Short mmCIF file of C-alpha atoms and ligand atoms in Angstrom, two decimals:
data_model
loop_
_atom_site.label_atom_id
_atom_site.label_comp_id
_atom_site.label_asym_id
_atom_site.label_seq_id
_atom_site.Cartn_x
_atom_site.Cartn_y
_atom_site.Cartn_z
CA MET A 1 -39.71 20.51 -44.72
CA GLU A 2 -41.37 17.14 -45.30
CA ASP A 3 -40.34 15.59 -42.00
CA LYS A 4 -42.10 18.36 -40.06
CA ILE A 5 -45.64 17.11 -39.71
CA LEU A 6 -46.84 19.88 -37.38
CA MET A 7 -45.53 23.40 -36.93
CA VAL A 8 -47.07 25.65 -34.32
CA LYS A 9 -46.06 29.26 -34.80
CA ASN A 10 -46.48 32.05 -32.24
CA LEU A 11 -49.73 30.61 -30.92
CA SER A 12 -51.57 32.57 -28.22
CA VAL A 13 -54.90 31.48 -26.76
CA SER A 14 -57.10 33.45 -24.37
CA PHE A 15 -60.03 32.72 -22.07
CA SER A 16 -62.44 35.49 -21.16
CA ASP A 17 -65.12 35.82 -18.50
CA ASP A 18 -66.76 38.60 -16.52
CA ASN A 19 -63.48 39.17 -14.66
CA GLY A 20 -61.50 39.80 -17.82
CA LYS A 21 -59.19 37.99 -20.17
CA ILE A 22 -56.25 35.67 -19.48
CA ILE A 23 -53.66 34.37 -21.96
CA ALA A 24 -53.43 30.62 -21.22
CA VAL A 25 -51.07 29.85 -24.12
CA ASP A 26 -48.64 32.67 -24.75
CA ASP A 27 -46.68 32.94 -28.00
CA VAL A 28 -45.87 29.23 -28.24
CA SER A 29 -43.88 27.87 -31.21
CA PHE A 30 -42.70 24.33 -31.78
CA THR A 31 -42.31 21.63 -34.41
CA LEU A 32 -43.33 17.97 -34.30
CA GLU A 33 -41.20 15.78 -36.53
CA LYS A 34 -42.71 12.82 -38.37
CA GLY A 35 -42.54 9.61 -36.31
CA LYS A 36 -41.28 11.34 -33.16
CA ILE A 37 -42.74 11.56 -29.66
CA LEU A 38 -42.76 15.08 -28.25
CA GLY A 39 -43.38 15.39 -24.51
CA ILE A 40 -45.01 18.45 -22.92
CA ILE A 41 -44.52 18.80 -19.18
CA GLY A 42 -45.39 21.40 -16.59
CA GLU A 43 -47.38 21.86 -13.41
CA SER A 44 -51.16 21.85 -13.35
CA GLY A 45 -52.74 24.87 -15.04
CA CYS A 46 -49.72 25.82 -17.17
CA GLY A 47 -51.65 25.49 -20.45
CA LYS A 48 -50.84 21.97 -21.67
CA SER A 49 -54.43 20.89 -22.40
CA THR A 50 -55.32 24.28 -23.85
CA LEU A 51 -52.45 23.88 -26.30
CA ALA A 52 -53.64 20.36 -27.20
CA LEU A 53 -57.24 21.46 -27.63
CA SER A 54 -56.11 24.35 -29.86
CA ILE A 55 -54.37 21.91 -32.18
CA MET A 56 -57.58 19.87 -32.38
CA GLN A 57 -59.56 23.14 -32.69
CA LEU A 58 -61.70 21.92 -29.82
CA LEU A 59 -61.42 24.92 -27.50
CA PRO A 60 -64.66 25.84 -25.72
CA GLY A 61 -66.52 28.16 -28.10
CA LYS A 62 -67.56 31.51 -26.69
CA ILE A 63 -65.05 31.88 -23.84
CA SER A 64 -61.83 31.11 -25.71
CA LYS A 65 -60.05 32.65 -28.67
CA ILE A 66 -56.95 32.02 -30.71
CA GLU A 67 -55.45 35.50 -30.43
CA GLN A 68 -52.61 34.95 -32.87
CA GLY A 69 -50.52 32.31 -34.56
CA ALA A 70 -50.69 29.41 -36.96
CA ILE A 71 -51.00 25.63 -36.56
CA LEU A 72 -49.58 24.12 -39.72
CA PHE A 73 -50.48 20.48 -40.32
CA ASN A 74 -48.80 19.27 -43.49
CA LYS A 75 -48.44 22.99 -44.31
CA ASN A 76 -52.20 23.72 -43.97
CA ASP A 77 -53.16 26.19 -41.26
CA LEU A 78 -55.76 24.52 -39.01
CA VAL A 79 -56.70 27.90 -37.53
CA LYS A 80 -58.17 28.80 -40.90
CA PHE A 81 -60.01 25.49 -41.43
CA LYS A 82 -63.81 25.53 -41.71
CA GLU A 83 -65.81 23.26 -39.35
CA ALA A 84 -66.49 20.67 -42.07
CA GLU A 85 -62.77 20.42 -42.84
CA LEU A 86 -62.02 20.06 -39.13
CA GLU A 87 -64.59 17.28 -38.76
CA ASN A 88 -62.85 15.43 -41.53
CA LEU A 89 -59.46 15.96 -39.88
CA ARG A 90 -60.32 15.08 -36.29
CA GLY A 91 -60.09 11.40 -35.51
CA ASN A 92 -58.85 10.80 -39.02
CA ASP A 93 -55.55 12.69 -39.48
CA VAL A 94 -55.16 14.02 -35.96
CA ALA A 95 -56.63 12.14 -33.00
CA MET A 96 -56.62 12.76 -29.28
CA ILE A 97 -56.73 10.63 -26.15
CA PHE A 98 -58.39 12.85 -23.58
CA GLN A 99 -57.22 13.48 -20.04
CA GLU A 100 -60.10 11.69 -18.31
CA PRO A 101 -60.48 8.00 -19.24
CA MET A 102 -63.44 7.47 -16.92
CA THR A 103 -65.73 9.98 -18.64
CA SER A 104 -64.55 10.21 -22.23
CA LEU A 105 -66.65 7.25 -23.39
CA ASN A 106 -70.41 7.54 -23.85
CA PRO A 107 -72.04 5.44 -21.08
CA LEU A 108 -75.10 4.75 -23.25
CA PHE A 109 -73.40 2.91 -26.09
CA LYS A 110 -71.65 -0.43 -26.27
CA ILE A 111 -67.86 -0.43 -26.71
CA GLY A 112 -68.10 -1.95 -30.20
CA ARG A 113 -70.37 0.81 -31.45
CA GLN A 114 -68.06 3.51 -30.08
CA VAL A 115 -64.94 2.01 -31.63
CA GLU A 116 -66.82 1.65 -34.93
CA GLU A 117 -68.00 5.27 -35.04
CA PRO A 118 -64.84 6.90 -36.50
CA LEU A 119 -64.41 3.97 -38.91
CA LYS A 120 -67.92 4.51 -40.22
CA ILE A 121 -67.49 8.26 -40.60
CA HIS A 122 -63.99 8.44 -42.02
CA LYS A 123 -63.36 5.05 -43.62
CA HIS A 124 -66.97 4.33 -44.67
CA LEU A 125 -66.77 0.75 -43.40
CA ARG A 126 -69.98 -1.19 -42.90
CA GLY A 127 -71.25 -4.62 -41.77
CA LYS A 128 -68.79 -7.44 -41.12
CA GLN A 129 -65.81 -5.44 -42.33
CA LEU A 130 -66.61 -2.75 -39.75
CA LYS A 131 -67.03 -5.20 -36.89
CA ASP A 132 -63.87 -7.12 -37.82
CA LYS A 133 -61.85 -3.90 -37.86
CA ALA A 134 -63.25 -2.81 -34.45
CA ILE A 135 -62.31 -6.16 -32.93
CA GLU A 136 -58.87 -6.01 -34.52
CA LEU A 137 -58.34 -2.58 -32.91
CA LEU A 138 -59.35 -3.93 -29.51
CA LYS A 139 -56.78 -6.69 -30.02
CA ILE A 140 -54.09 -4.15 -30.99
CA VAL A 141 -54.56 -2.36 -27.68
CA ARG A 142 -54.16 -5.77 -25.96
CA ILE A 143 -57.73 -6.16 -24.73
CA THR A 144 -58.24 -9.79 -23.87
CA ASN A 145 -61.42 -11.37 -25.18
CA PRO A 146 -62.20 -8.47 -27.58
CA GLU A 147 -65.31 -10.19 -29.00
CA LYS A 148 -66.85 -10.09 -25.53
CA VAL A 149 -65.68 -6.54 -24.74
CA TYR A 150 -67.24 -5.41 -28.05
CA GLU A 151 -70.65 -6.20 -26.52
CA LEU A 152 -70.01 -4.52 -23.14
CA TYR A 153 -70.79 -1.00 -21.89
CA PRO A 154 -68.14 1.39 -20.47
CA HIS A 155 -69.33 0.78 -16.89
CA ASN A 156 -68.42 -2.90 -17.28
CA LEU A 157 -64.75 -2.00 -17.81
CA SER A 158 -61.92 -0.97 -15.48
CA GLY A 159 -60.13 2.39 -15.92
CA GLY A 160 -57.22 0.72 -17.71
CA MET A 161 -59.57 -1.08 -20.13
CA ARG A 162 -61.48 2.13 -20.84
CA GLN A 163 -58.26 3.98 -21.62
CA ARG A 164 -57.31 1.15 -24.00
CA VAL A 165 -60.67 1.58 -25.72
CA ASN A 166 -59.99 5.33 -25.98
CA ILE A 167 -56.63 4.57 -27.54
CA ALA A 168 -58.24 2.05 -29.94
CA MET A 169 -60.69 4.75 -31.04
CA ALA A 170 -57.93 7.32 -31.42
CA LEU A 171 -55.92 4.89 -33.55
CA SER A 172 -58.82 3.56 -35.58
CA CYS A 173 -58.17 5.68 -38.66
CA GLU A 174 -54.38 5.49 -38.35
CA PRO A 175 -53.92 9.19 -37.61
CA GLU A 176 -50.70 10.89 -38.57
CA ILE A 177 -50.65 12.64 -35.21
CA LEU A 178 -51.86 11.32 -31.87
CA ILE A 179 -52.21 13.76 -28.98
CA ALA A 180 -52.20 11.92 -25.66
CA ASP A 181 -53.23 14.28 -22.84
CA GLU A 182 -52.13 12.65 -19.58
CA PRO A 183 -53.30 9.25 -20.83
CA THR A 184 -52.06 7.39 -17.77
CA THR A 185 -52.53 9.84 -14.89
CA ALA A 186 -55.72 8.27 -13.54
CA LEU A 187 -54.40 4.72 -13.84
CA ASP A 188 -52.43 2.52 -11.46
CA VAL A 189 -48.72 1.97 -12.06
CA THR A 190 -48.96 -1.45 -13.74
CA ILE A 191 -51.62 -0.31 -16.19
CA GLN A 192 -49.65 2.90 -16.77
CA ALA A 193 -46.59 0.87 -17.79
CA GLN A 194 -48.69 -1.23 -20.19
CA ILE A 195 -50.24 1.84 -21.85
CA LEU A 196 -46.82 3.51 -22.24
CA PHE A 197 -45.44 0.32 -23.79
CA LEU A 198 -48.41 0.23 -26.16
CA LEU A 199 -47.96 3.84 -27.28
CA LYS A 200 -44.23 3.36 -27.79
CA ASN A 201 -44.85 0.28 -29.90
CA LEU A 202 -47.45 2.06 -32.02
CA ASN A 203 -45.00 4.87 -32.60
CA LYS A 204 -42.35 2.37 -33.67
CA GLU A 205 -44.58 0.08 -35.74
CA VAL A 206 -47.07 2.49 -37.34
CA LYS A 207 -44.77 5.58 -37.18
CA THR A 208 -47.52 7.67 -35.61
CA SER A 209 -46.16 11.04 -34.43
CA ILE A 210 -47.21 11.61 -30.83
CA ILE A 211 -47.59 14.63 -28.57
CA PHE A 212 -47.44 13.24 -25.06
CA ILE A 213 -48.68 15.51 -22.27
CA THR A 214 -47.87 14.71 -18.67
CA HIS A 215 -46.61 16.24 -15.45
CA ASP A 216 -44.56 13.15 -14.69
CA LEU A 217 -40.90 13.52 -15.68
CA SER A 218 -40.20 9.81 -15.37
CA VAL A 219 -42.89 9.11 -17.98
CA VAL A 220 -41.35 11.69 -20.31
CA ALA A 221 -37.94 10.07 -19.88
CA GLU A 222 -39.40 6.68 -20.75
CA VAL A 223 -41.28 7.51 -23.93
CA CYS A 224 -40.28 10.84 -25.50
CA ASP A 225 -37.68 11.86 -28.09
CA GLU A 226 -37.99 15.56 -27.38
CA VAL A 227 -39.53 17.59 -24.60
CA MET A 228 -41.01 21.03 -23.99
CA VAL A 229 -41.34 22.41 -20.47
CA MET A 230 -44.25 24.84 -20.02
CA TYR A 231 -44.77 27.38 -17.27
CA GLY A 232 -47.46 30.05 -17.11
CA GLY A 233 -48.61 29.38 -20.68
CA LYS A 234 -45.11 29.71 -22.16
CA ILE A 235 -42.41 27.29 -23.23
CA VAL A 236 -39.51 27.84 -20.85
CA GLU A 237 -37.23 25.05 -22.06
CA GLN A 238 -37.14 22.80 -25.09
CA SER A 239 -34.64 20.12 -26.05
CA ASP A 240 -33.90 16.52 -27.01
CA ILE A 241 -34.76 14.21 -24.15
CA PHE A 242 -31.20 13.11 -23.25
CA GLU A 243 -29.91 16.66 -23.33
CA LEU A 244 -32.71 17.83 -21.04
CA PHE A 245 -32.03 15.17 -18.44
CA ASP A 246 -28.23 15.48 -18.67
CA ASN A 247 -28.13 19.22 -18.86
CA PRO A 248 -31.31 20.92 -17.59
CA LYS A 249 -30.86 24.68 -17.74
CA HIS A 250 -34.00 26.54 -16.70
CA PRO A 251 -34.33 26.95 -12.93
CA TYR A 252 -37.92 25.68 -13.22
CA THR A 253 -36.87 22.50 -15.05
CA ARG A 254 -34.15 21.92 -12.47
CA GLY A 255 -36.70 22.44 -9.71
CA LEU A 256 -39.03 19.90 -11.32
CA MET A 257 -36.21 17.38 -11.56
CA ASP A 258 -35.09 17.90 -7.97
CA SER A 259 -38.62 17.30 -6.76
CA GLN A 260 -38.86 13.87 -8.44
CA PRO A 261 -39.15 11.05 -5.86
CA SER A 262 -36.18 9.21 -7.44
CA LYS A 263 -33.95 12.18 -6.53
CA GLY A 264 -34.73 12.01 -2.83
CA GLU A 265 -31.90 10.65 -0.71
CA CYS A 266 -32.89 8.14 1.93
CA GLY A 267 -34.06 9.89 5.08
CA LYS A 268 -34.01 13.37 3.50
CA PRO A 269 -37.23 15.18 2.68
CA LEU A 270 -37.95 15.63 -1.02
CA SER A 271 -37.18 19.13 -2.25
CA SER A 272 -39.96 21.19 -3.81
CA ILE A 273 -40.22 24.42 -5.81
CA LYS A 274 -41.09 27.16 -3.32
CA GLY A 275 -44.27 29.15 -3.74
CA MET A 276 -47.23 28.66 -6.02
CA VAL A 277 -47.78 29.08 -9.75
CA PRO A 278 -49.13 32.66 -10.06
CA SER A 279 -52.63 32.96 -11.48
CA PHE A 280 -52.85 34.01 -15.12
CA SER A 281 -54.52 37.25 -14.08
CA ASN A 282 -51.52 38.01 -11.87
CA MET A 283 -48.53 36.94 -13.98
CA PRO A 284 -45.31 38.86 -13.27
CA SER A 285 -44.50 41.36 -16.00
CA GLY A 286 -40.97 39.98 -16.41
CA CYS A 287 -40.04 36.29 -16.31
CA SER A 288 -43.15 34.29 -15.34
CA PHE A 289 -41.02 32.16 -12.95
CA SER A 290 -39.46 35.19 -11.20
CA THR A 291 -41.70 34.98 -8.12
CA ARG A 292 -40.37 31.49 -7.33
CA CYS A 293 -36.89 31.49 -8.81
CA SER A 294 -33.94 31.02 -6.44
CA GLU A 295 -31.50 32.09 -9.19
CA LYS A 296 -33.10 35.43 -9.99
CA PHE A 297 -30.18 37.76 -10.57
CA CYS A 298 -31.08 40.99 -12.34
CA GLU A 299 -33.70 43.68 -12.74
CA ARG A 300 -34.74 42.24 -16.03
CA CYS A 301 -35.89 39.01 -14.32
CA SER A 302 -38.73 41.05 -12.82
CA ASN A 303 -39.33 43.50 -15.65
CA GLU A 304 -38.67 41.92 -19.03
CA LYS A 305 -39.87 38.60 -20.45
CA PRO A 306 -36.90 36.50 -21.59
CA GLN A 307 -37.18 35.11 -25.11
CA LEU A 308 -36.28 31.47 -25.87
CA PHE A 309 -32.50 31.60 -26.32
CA ASN A 310 -31.12 28.89 -28.60
CA ILE A 311 -28.05 27.60 -26.77
CA GLY A 312 -27.01 25.01 -29.34
CA GLY A 313 -28.37 21.83 -30.88
CA ASN A 314 -32.09 21.75 -30.27
CA HIS A 315 -31.74 23.22 -26.81
CA LYS A 316 -33.66 26.44 -26.08
CA VAL A 317 -34.13 28.17 -22.73
CA ALA A 318 -36.25 31.19 -21.80
CA CYS A 319 -34.07 32.61 -19.03
CA TRP A 320 -31.84 35.69 -18.87
CA LEU A 321 -29.02 33.53 -17.46
CA TYR A 322 -28.46 32.14 -20.96
CA GLU A 323 -28.65 35.29 -23.04
CA LYS A 324 -24.89 35.28 -23.64
CA GLU A 325 -24.85 31.59 -24.57
CA GLU A 326 -27.18 32.09 -27.52
CA VAL A 327 -25.86 30.72 -30.76
CA ASN A 328 -26.79 32.12 -34.12
CA ILE A 329 -28.59 29.72 -36.42
CA GLU A 330 -29.25 30.46 -40.03
N1 ATP B 401 -62.71 25.94 -19.96
C1 ATP B 401 -61.98 26.92 -19.42
N2 ATP B 401 -62.55 28.08 -19.01
C2 ATP B 401 -61.82 29.09 -18.49
N3 ATP B 401 -60.48 29.05 -18.30
C3 ATP B 401 -59.88 27.91 -18.65
C4 ATP B 401 -60.57 26.80 -19.23
N4 ATP B 401 -59.67 25.80 -19.50
C5 ATP B 401 -58.48 26.29 -19.10
N5 ATP B 401 -58.59 27.54 -18.60
C6 ATP B 401 -57.51 28.39 -18.10
O1 ATP B 401 -56.32 28.01 -18.77
C7 ATP B 401 -55.32 27.66 -17.83
C8 ATP B 401 -54.57 26.46 -18.38
O2 ATP B 401 -55.41 25.33 -18.26
P1 ATP B 401 -55.03 23.92 -18.87
O3 ATP B 401 -56.19 23.02 -18.66
O4 ATP B 401 -54.57 24.11 -20.25
O5 ATP B 401 -53.80 23.50 -17.96
P2 ATP B 401 -53.02 22.11 -17.88
O6 ATP B 401 -51.59 22.44 -17.99
O7 ATP B 401 -53.59 21.16 -18.86
O8 ATP B 401 -53.33 21.64 -16.39
P3 ATP B 401 -53.52 20.13 -15.81
O9 ATP B 401 -52.13 19.58 -15.63
O10 ATP B 401 -54.22 20.37 -14.50
O11 ATP B 401 -54.34 19.36 -16.77
C9 ATP B 401 -56.04 27.37 -16.54
O12 ATP B 401 -55.24 27.75 -15.45
C10 ATP B 401 -57.26 28.24 -16.62
O13 ATP B 401 -56.93 29.53 -16.12
S1 SF4 B 402 -35.00 34.84 -16.08
FE1 SF4 B 402 -34.33 35.24 -13.98
S2 SF4 B 402 -36.14 34.81 -12.72
FE2 SF4 B 402 -36.48 33.87 -14.71
S3 SF4 B 402 -35.79 31.78 -14.48
FE3 SF4 B 402 -34.07 32.95 -15.30
S4 SF4 B 402 -32.91 33.59 -13.49
FE4 SF4 B 402 -34.92 32.94 -12.77
MG1 MG B 403 -54.55 19.34 -18.71
#
């Protein structure tokens, strides 16, 4: 359908080294609707960045592989794209703000030159037109004194300013999809709020569809329309944002919510999910959360992977507790 700008179908991604192969993204399917913000949350190492890098087709060459699946952007499968087609797509139709704002700019080049780069390649701008557009982009991301910043090097800027420059570059060609991988994690709270406000505005004004990756539930609640919870490379819960916060179903999602600082009652210690995320080489054969789940109730929890049960609306949960609640959708 036309309003589905990105459809990821049964995507699995592996990493291999001398110790063997792990599946970091395991049979993941989801849809990004045009003009919507989709949040992806989950603890460190659950496969969020790997999923993002697969969409950009920027996985590290020799050690990673797309084992199966399709990534349909406007109905074209990016997995089958040739490198030249991908170069044309990246930064132009699909752009990414990377996880690390302090290192994702080239220290050797001035800010202006770096913001101009995608405009030169994809929009073929030159001369005054190019410079004017770069300065306009710096203004859009609320950089004060953009003419001066244009002449500066990354080391002259604070973390918040650098992340704004990254966002300006990502937005330069008005991409249809923006993937923001933890764009505010390394920043202080005030700057974080400003960046979130900026992304929300861009989504509203320019209708850019956004995939927003974070491990901060409060950030998801603030900016996203829909959310996917990942654990051990799989989606374990997926729903509209209000439904997820009103009615979290998966024991892992509930654990994440209970361990948010805002949930702590005065004087009581904050609750946490017991145990550690198992390593990918040691994933349980049944439900990936079974080694930490306080609601584990049957043999199948340990032996059989639960599928994502659709329990109505857009709400899906990968947990045997909800098998009987599954609704049939045509
Ligand atoms: N370059 C790599 N080489 C080998 N294995 C990797 C590489 N990148 C990721 N992995 C594997 O994939 C798993 C998922 O990593 P990924 O970076 O996608 O997690 P994440 O959810 O983005 O974590 P974080 O919240 O810390 O950014 C890791 O636990 C690791 O086992
Ligand atoms: S399937 Fe079982 S172990 Fe897994 S989350 Fe549900 S109740 Fe817990
Ligand atoms: Mg990551």
